[in-house]
mmCIF file of C-alpha atoms in Angstrom:
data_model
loop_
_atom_site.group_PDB
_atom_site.id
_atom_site.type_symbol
_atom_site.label_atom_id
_atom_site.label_comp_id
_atom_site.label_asym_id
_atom_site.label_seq_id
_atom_site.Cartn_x
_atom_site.Cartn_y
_atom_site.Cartn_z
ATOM 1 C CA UNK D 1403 -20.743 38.343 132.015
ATOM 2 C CA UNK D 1404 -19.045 41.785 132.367
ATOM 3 C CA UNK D 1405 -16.775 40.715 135.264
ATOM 4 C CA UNK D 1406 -16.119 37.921 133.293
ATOM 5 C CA UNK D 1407 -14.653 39.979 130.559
ATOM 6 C CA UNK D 1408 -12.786 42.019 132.663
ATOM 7 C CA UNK D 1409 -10.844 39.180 133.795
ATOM 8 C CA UNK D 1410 -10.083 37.592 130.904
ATOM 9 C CA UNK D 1411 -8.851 40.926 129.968
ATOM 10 C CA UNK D 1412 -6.327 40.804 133.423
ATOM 11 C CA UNK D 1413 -4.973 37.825 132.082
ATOM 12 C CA UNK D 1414 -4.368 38.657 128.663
ATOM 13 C CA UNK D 1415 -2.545 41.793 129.887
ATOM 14 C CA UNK D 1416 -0.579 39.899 132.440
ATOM 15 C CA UNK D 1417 0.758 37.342 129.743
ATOM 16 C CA UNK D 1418 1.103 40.578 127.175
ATOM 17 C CA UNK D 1419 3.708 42.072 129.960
ATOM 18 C CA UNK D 1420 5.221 38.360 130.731
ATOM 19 C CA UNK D 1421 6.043 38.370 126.980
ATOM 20 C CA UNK D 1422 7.836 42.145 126.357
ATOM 21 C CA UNK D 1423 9.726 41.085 129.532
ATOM 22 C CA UNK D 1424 10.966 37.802 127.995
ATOM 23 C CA UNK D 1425 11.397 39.371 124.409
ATOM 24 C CA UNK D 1426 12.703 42.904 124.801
ATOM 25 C CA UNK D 1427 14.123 43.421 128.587
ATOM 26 C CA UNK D 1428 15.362 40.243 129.471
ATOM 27 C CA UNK D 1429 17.991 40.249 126.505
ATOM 28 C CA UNK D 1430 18.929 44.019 127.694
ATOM 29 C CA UNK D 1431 19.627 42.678 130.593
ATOM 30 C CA UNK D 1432 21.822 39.535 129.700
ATOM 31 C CA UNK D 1433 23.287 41.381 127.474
ATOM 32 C CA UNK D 1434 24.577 43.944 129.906
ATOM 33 C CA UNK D 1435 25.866 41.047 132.317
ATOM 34 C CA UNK D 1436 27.902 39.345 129.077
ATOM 35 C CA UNK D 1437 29.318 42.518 128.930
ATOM 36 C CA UNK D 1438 30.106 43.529 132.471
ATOM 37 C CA UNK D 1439 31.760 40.089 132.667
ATOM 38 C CA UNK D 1440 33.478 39.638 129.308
ATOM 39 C CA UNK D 1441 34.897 43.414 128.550
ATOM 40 C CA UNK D 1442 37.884 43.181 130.978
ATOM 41 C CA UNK D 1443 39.065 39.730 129.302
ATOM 42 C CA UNK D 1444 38.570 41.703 126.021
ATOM 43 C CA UNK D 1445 40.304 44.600 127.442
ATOM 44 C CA UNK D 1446 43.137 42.049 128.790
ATOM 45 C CA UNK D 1447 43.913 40.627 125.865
ATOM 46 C CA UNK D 1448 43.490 43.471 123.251
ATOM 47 C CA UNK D 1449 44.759 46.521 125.439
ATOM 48 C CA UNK D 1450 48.262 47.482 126.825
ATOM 49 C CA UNK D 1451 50.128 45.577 124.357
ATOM 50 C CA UNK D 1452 52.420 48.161 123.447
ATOM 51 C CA UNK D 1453 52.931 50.196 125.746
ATOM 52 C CA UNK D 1454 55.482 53.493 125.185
ATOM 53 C CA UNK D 1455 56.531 54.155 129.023
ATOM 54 C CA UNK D 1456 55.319 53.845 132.244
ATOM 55 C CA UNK D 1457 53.359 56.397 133.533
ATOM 56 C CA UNK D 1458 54.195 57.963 136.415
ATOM 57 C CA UNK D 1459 51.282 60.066 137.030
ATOM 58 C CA UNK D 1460 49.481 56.861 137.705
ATOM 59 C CA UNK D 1461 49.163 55.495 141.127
ATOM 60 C CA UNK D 1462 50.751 52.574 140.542
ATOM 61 C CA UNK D 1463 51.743 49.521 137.719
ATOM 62 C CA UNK D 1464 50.207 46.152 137.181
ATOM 63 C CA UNK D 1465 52.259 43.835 135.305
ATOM 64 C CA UNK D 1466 50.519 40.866 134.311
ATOM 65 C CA UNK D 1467 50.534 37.938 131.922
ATOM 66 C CA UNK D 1468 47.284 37.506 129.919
ATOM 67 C CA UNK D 1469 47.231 33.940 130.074
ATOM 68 C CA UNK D 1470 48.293 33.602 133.410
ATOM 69 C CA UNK D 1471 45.013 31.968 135.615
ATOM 70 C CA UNK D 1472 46.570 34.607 138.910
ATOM 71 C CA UNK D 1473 46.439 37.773 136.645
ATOM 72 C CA UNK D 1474 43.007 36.567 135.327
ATOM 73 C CA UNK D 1475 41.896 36.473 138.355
ATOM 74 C CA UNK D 1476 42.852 40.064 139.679
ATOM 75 C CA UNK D 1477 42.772 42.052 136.063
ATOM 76 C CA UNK D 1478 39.101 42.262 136.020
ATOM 77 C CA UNK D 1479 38.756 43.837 139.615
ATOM 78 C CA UNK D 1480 41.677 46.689 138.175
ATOM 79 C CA UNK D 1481 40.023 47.627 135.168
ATOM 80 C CA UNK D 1482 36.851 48.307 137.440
ATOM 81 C CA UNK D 1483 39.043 50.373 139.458
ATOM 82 C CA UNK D 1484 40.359 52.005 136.495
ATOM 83 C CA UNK D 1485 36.571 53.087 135.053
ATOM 84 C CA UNK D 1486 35.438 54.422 137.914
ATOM 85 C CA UNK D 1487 38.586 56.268 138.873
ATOM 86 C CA UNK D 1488 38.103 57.218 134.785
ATOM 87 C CA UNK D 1489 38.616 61.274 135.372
ATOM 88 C CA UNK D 1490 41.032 60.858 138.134
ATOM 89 C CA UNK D 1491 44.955 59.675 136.245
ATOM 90 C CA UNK D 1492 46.439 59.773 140.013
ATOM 91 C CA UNK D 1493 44.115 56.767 140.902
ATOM 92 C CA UNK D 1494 44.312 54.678 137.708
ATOM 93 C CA UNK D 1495 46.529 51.291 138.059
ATOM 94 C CA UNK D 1496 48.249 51.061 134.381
ATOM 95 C CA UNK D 1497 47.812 48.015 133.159
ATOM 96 C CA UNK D 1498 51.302 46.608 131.030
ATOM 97 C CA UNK D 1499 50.967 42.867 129.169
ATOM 98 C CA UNK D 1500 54.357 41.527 129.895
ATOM 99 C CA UNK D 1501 53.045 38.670 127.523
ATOM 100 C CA UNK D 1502 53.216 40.660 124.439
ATOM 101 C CA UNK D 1503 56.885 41.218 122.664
ATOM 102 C CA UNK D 1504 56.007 44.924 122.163
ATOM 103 C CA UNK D 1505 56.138 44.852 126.194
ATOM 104 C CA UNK D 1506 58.597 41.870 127.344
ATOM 105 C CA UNK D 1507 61.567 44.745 127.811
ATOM 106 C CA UNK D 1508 59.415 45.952 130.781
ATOM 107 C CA UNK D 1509 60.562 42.293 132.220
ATOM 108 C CA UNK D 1510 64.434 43.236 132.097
ATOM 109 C CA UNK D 1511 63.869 47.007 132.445
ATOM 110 C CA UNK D 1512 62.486 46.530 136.038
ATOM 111 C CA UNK D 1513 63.135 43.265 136.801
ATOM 112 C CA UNK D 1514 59.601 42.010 136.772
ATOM 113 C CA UNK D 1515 59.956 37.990 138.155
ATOM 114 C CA UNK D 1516 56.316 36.982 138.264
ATOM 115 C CA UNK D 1517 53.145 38.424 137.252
ATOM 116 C CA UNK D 1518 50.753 40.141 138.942
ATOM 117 C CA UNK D 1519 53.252 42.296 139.627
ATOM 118 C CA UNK D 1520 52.775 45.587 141.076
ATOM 119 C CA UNK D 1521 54.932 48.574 141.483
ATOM 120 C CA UNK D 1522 54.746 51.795 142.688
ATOM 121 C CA UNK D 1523 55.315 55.274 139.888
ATOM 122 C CA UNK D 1524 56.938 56.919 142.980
ATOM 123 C CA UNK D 1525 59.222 53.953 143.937
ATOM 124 C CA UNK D 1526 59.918 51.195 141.723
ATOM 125 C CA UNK D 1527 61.178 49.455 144.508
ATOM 126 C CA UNK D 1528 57.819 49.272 145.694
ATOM 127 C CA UNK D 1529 56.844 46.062 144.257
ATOM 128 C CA UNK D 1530 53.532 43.611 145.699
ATOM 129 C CA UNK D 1531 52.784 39.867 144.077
ATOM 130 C CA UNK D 1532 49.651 38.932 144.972
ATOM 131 C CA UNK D 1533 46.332 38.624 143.994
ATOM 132 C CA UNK D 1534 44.945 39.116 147.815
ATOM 133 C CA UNK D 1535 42.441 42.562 147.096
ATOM 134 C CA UNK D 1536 43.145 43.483 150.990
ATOM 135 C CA UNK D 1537 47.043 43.479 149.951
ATOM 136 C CA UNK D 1538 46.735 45.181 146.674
ATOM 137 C CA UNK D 1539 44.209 47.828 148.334
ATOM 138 C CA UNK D 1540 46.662 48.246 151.284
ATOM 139 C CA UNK D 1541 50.140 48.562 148.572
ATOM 140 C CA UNK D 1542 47.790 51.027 146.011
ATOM 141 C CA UNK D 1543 47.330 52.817 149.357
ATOM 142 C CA UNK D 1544 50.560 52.968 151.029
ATOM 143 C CA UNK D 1545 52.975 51.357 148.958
ATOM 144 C CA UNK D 1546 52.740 48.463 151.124
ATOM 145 C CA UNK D 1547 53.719 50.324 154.407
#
C-alpha cells in the first residue's frame, strides 16, 4: 500500500511540473521567439525615418526600402549586428529608410539607385548591392577590397 502511494504521488508531481511548463514557461519562451523575430520588422518600419545626417563615425550605411522583399531579407541580420556591436559606434551599420519622405533626399544626395544599398562613412564611393552576408561581411570589412 505504501509504495503504492508513493507512486501515485510520482505521477501527480510529474503532471504538476508538465502543467507550470505548459502554463508559465512555455509562453516565456514563445514570447521571447515573437520577439527575437518580429522586433527588427518593428524596428524597420518605425526607426530611421528621419534621419538628420549620416554618420560618419559608423562603419558603414545601409540604405534600404522597408517594403522592399531584398532589404527584408538582409535588415534583420543588421540590426543584430547593430545590438551586439551596441557599445561599439565604429561597428554599427546605420540604418537610413529611403522609403520615408523625411529620408528620400538621401536618394539624390548620394545617388542611391537600388536598395540594399551600402556605402562606406570613409568613402562614399564605396558602395555594395547585395543581400549575399559573405559580400556584405567582406565590404563592412574592407570596403569591398
Amino acid at each position: 500500500m505504501k509504495q503504492r502511494i508513493k507512486r501515485i504521488d510520482k505521477n501527480k508531481s510529474s503532471k504538476s511540473l508538465t502543467k507550470i511548463i505548459i502554463i508559465k514557461v512555455f509562453p516565456v519562451i514563445a514570447f521571447l521567439v515573437a520577439g527575437f523575430l518580429l522586433i527588427p520588422y518593428g524596428s524597420m518600419y518605425f526607426q530611421n525615418n528621419k534621419v538628420a545626417n549620416v554618420n560618419t563615425k559608423a562603419e558603414a550605411i545601409l540604405f534600404y526600402n522597408a517594403n522592399c522583399s531584398h532589404c527584408q531579407k538582409i535588415y534583420p541580420k543588421i540590426f543584430w549586428h547593430n545590438v551586439l556591436n551596441f557599445n561599439n559606434e565604429s561597428k554599427q551599420i546605420q540604418t537610413i529608410n529611403v522609403q520615408n519622405s523625411n529620408n528620400k533626399h538621401y536618394l539624390a544626395d548620394l545617388a542611391i539607385q537600388s536598395t540594399p544599398t551600402f556605402m562606406k562613412t570613409t568613402n562614399t564611393n564605396q558602395r555594395l548591392v547585395s543581400t549575399n552576408r559573405q559580400q556584405i561581411k567582406q565590404f563592412i570589412q574592407t570596403g569591398g577590397h
